[in-house]
Tab-separated table of C-alpha atoms in Angstrom:
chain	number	residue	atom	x	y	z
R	1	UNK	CA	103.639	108.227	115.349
R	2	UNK	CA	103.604	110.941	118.089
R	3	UNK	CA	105.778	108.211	120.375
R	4	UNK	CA	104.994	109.831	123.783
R	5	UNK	CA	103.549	112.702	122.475
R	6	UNK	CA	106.571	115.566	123.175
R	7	UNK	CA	105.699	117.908	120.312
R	8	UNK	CA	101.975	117.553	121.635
R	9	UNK	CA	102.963	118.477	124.925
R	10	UNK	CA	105.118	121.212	123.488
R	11	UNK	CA	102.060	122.224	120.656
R	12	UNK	CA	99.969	123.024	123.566
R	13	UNK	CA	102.536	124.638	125.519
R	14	UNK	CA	102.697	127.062	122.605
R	15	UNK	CA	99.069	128.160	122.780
R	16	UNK	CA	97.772	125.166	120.341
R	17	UNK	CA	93.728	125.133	120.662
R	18	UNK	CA	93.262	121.248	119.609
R	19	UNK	CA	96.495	119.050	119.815
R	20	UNK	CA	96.116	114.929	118.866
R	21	UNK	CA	98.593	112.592	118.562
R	22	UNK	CA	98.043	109.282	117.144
R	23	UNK	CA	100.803	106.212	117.412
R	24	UNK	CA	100.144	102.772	116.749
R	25	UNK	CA	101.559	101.159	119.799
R	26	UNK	CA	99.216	101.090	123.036
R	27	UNK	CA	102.357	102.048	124.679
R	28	UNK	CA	103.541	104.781	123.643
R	29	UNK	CA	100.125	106.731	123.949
R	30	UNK	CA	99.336	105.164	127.684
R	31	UNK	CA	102.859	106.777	128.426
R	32	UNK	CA	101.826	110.140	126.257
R	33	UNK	CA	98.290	110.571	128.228
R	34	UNK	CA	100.316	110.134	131.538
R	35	UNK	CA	102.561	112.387	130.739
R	36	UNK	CA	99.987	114.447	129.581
R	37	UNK	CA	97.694	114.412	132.456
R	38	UNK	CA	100.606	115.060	134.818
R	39	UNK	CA	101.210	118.428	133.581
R	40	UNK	CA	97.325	118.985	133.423
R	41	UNK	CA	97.369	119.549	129.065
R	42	UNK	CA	94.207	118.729	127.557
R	43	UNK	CA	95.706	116.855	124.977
R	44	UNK	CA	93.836	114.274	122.752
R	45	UNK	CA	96.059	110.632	122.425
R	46	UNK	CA	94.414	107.548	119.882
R	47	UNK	CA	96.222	104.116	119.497
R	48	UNK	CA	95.579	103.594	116.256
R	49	UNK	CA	97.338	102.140	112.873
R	50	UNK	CA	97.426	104.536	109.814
R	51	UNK	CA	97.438	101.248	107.669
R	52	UNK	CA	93.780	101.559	108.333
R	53	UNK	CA	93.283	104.560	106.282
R	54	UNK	CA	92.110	108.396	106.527
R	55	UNK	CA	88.157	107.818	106.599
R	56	UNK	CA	89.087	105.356	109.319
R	57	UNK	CA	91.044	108.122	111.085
R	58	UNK	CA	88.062	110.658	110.354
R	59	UNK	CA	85.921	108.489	112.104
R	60	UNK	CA	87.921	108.437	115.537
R	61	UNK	CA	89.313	112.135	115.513
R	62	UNK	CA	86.541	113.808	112.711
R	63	UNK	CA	87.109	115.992	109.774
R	64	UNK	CA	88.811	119.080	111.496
R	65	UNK	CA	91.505	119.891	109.700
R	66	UNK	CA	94.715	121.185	111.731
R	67	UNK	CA	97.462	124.475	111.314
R	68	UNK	CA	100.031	122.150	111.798
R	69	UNK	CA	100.690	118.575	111.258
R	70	UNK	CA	103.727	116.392	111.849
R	71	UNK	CA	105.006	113.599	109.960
R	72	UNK	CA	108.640	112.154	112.296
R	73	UNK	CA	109.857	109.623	110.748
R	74	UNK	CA	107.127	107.584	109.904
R	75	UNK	CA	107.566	107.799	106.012
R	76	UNK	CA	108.870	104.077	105.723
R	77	UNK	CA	106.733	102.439	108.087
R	78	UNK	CA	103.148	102.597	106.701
R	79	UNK	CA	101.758	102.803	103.368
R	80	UNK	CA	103.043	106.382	101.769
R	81	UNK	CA	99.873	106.711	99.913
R	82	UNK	CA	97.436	106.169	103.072
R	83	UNK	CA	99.500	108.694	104.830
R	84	UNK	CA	99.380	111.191	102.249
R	85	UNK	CA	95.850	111.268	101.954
R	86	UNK	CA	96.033	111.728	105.893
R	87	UNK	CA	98.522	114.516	105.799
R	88	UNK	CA	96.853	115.774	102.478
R	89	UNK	CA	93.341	116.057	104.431
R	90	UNK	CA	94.280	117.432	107.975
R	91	UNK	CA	96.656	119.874	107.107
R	92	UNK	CA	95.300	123.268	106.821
R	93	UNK	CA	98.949	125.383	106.815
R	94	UNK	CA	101.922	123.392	107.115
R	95	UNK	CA	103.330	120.070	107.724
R	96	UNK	CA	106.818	119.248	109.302
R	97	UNK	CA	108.132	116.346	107.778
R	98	UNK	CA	111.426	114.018	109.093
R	99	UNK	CA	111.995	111.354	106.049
R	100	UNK	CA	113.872	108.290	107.335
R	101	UNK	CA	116.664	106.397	105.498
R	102	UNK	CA	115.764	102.760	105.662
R	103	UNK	CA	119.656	102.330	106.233
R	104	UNK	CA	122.188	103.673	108.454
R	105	UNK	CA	124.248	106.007	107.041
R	106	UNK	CA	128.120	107.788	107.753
R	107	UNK	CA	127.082	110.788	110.114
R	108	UNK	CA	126.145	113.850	108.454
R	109	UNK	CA	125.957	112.494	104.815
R	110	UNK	CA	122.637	112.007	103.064
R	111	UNK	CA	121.122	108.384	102.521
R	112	UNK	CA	121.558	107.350	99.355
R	113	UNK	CA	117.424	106.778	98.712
R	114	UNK	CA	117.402	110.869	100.095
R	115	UNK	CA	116.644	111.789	96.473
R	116	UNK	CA	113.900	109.423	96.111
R	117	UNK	CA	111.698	110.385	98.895
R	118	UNK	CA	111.673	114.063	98.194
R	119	UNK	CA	110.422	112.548	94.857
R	120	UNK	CA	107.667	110.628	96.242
R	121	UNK	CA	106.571	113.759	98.605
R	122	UNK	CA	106.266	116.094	95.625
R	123	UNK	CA	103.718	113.620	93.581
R	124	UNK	CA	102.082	112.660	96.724
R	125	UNK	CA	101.565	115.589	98.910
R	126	UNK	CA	99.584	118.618	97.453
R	127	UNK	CA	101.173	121.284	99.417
R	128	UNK	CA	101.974	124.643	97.701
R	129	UNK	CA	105.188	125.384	98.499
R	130	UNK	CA	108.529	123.302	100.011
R	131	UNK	CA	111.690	124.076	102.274
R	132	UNK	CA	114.184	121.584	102.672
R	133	UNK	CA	115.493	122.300	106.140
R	134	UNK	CA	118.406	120.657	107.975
R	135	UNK	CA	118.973	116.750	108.241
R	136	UNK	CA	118.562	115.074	111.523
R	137	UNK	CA	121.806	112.843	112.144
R	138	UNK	CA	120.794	111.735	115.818
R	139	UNK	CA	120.218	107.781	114.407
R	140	UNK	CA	120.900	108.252	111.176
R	141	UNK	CA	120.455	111.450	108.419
R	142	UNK	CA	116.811	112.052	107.821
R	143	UNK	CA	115.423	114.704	105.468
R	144	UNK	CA	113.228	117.562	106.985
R	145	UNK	CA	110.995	119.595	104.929
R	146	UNK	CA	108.524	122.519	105.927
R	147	UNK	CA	105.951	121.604	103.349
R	148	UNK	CA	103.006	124.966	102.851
R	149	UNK	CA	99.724	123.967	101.642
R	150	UNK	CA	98.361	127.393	101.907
């Protein structure tokens, strides 16, 4: 869910060769290529649902894999083992990775469920090595992990 695409915009700001964001909602990429086009970043946008799998993904972005990937808080919203296999076959050094708490929670506490989804990362993502890093509080606390697959 790259929304409208401000860590692409800032990936290629950085000196990234290939950036592409991907968000379900026709939206949120229209705004993203705007944006994107404005400040003259070749950036790559593509509505399209990750329900529909990673060799449906392969098919509209290919097989390259990527240094980077980021998973934002998308964790609860699609099928965690379709977007594993996504993460698991584009990711070529790290992946930044915001859970989200399906519940509100007191500001600055963990979500109760915070336990479960580092859980569910480790048997579903086949990194080699994981950080946790600080929570994001700005909506509620969300996990972040700096997840190494090489």
């Amino acid at each position: 869910g790259c929304n409208a695409g401000a860590v692409c915009v800032e990936a290629k700001r950085r000196g990234a060769e290939r950036v592409v964001g991907v968000d379900y909602m026709d939206g949120s990429i229209n705004v993203a290529k705007k944006i994107a086009d404005e400040l003259s970043l070749d950036i790559q946008y593509f509505c399209f649902n990750l329900e529909a799998g990673l060799d449906s993904l392969k098919s509209r972005i290919g097989e390259e894999k990527f240094d980077y990937t980021f998973a934002l808080s998308i964790w609860n919203h699609v099928d965690k083992r379709k977007l594993s296999d996504i993460i698991n076959h584009y990711t070529k050094e790290t992946c930044w990775f915001e859970g989200h708490s399906e519940e509100p929670s007191a500001y600055n506490r963990l979500p109760k469920d915070h336990g479960k989804t580092k859980e569910q990362i480790e048997k579903m993502l086949n990194y080699n090595s994981i950080e946790q890093l600080e929570n994001t509080t700005d909506r509620n606390t969300r996990l972040n992990f700096k997840l190494k697959f090489n």
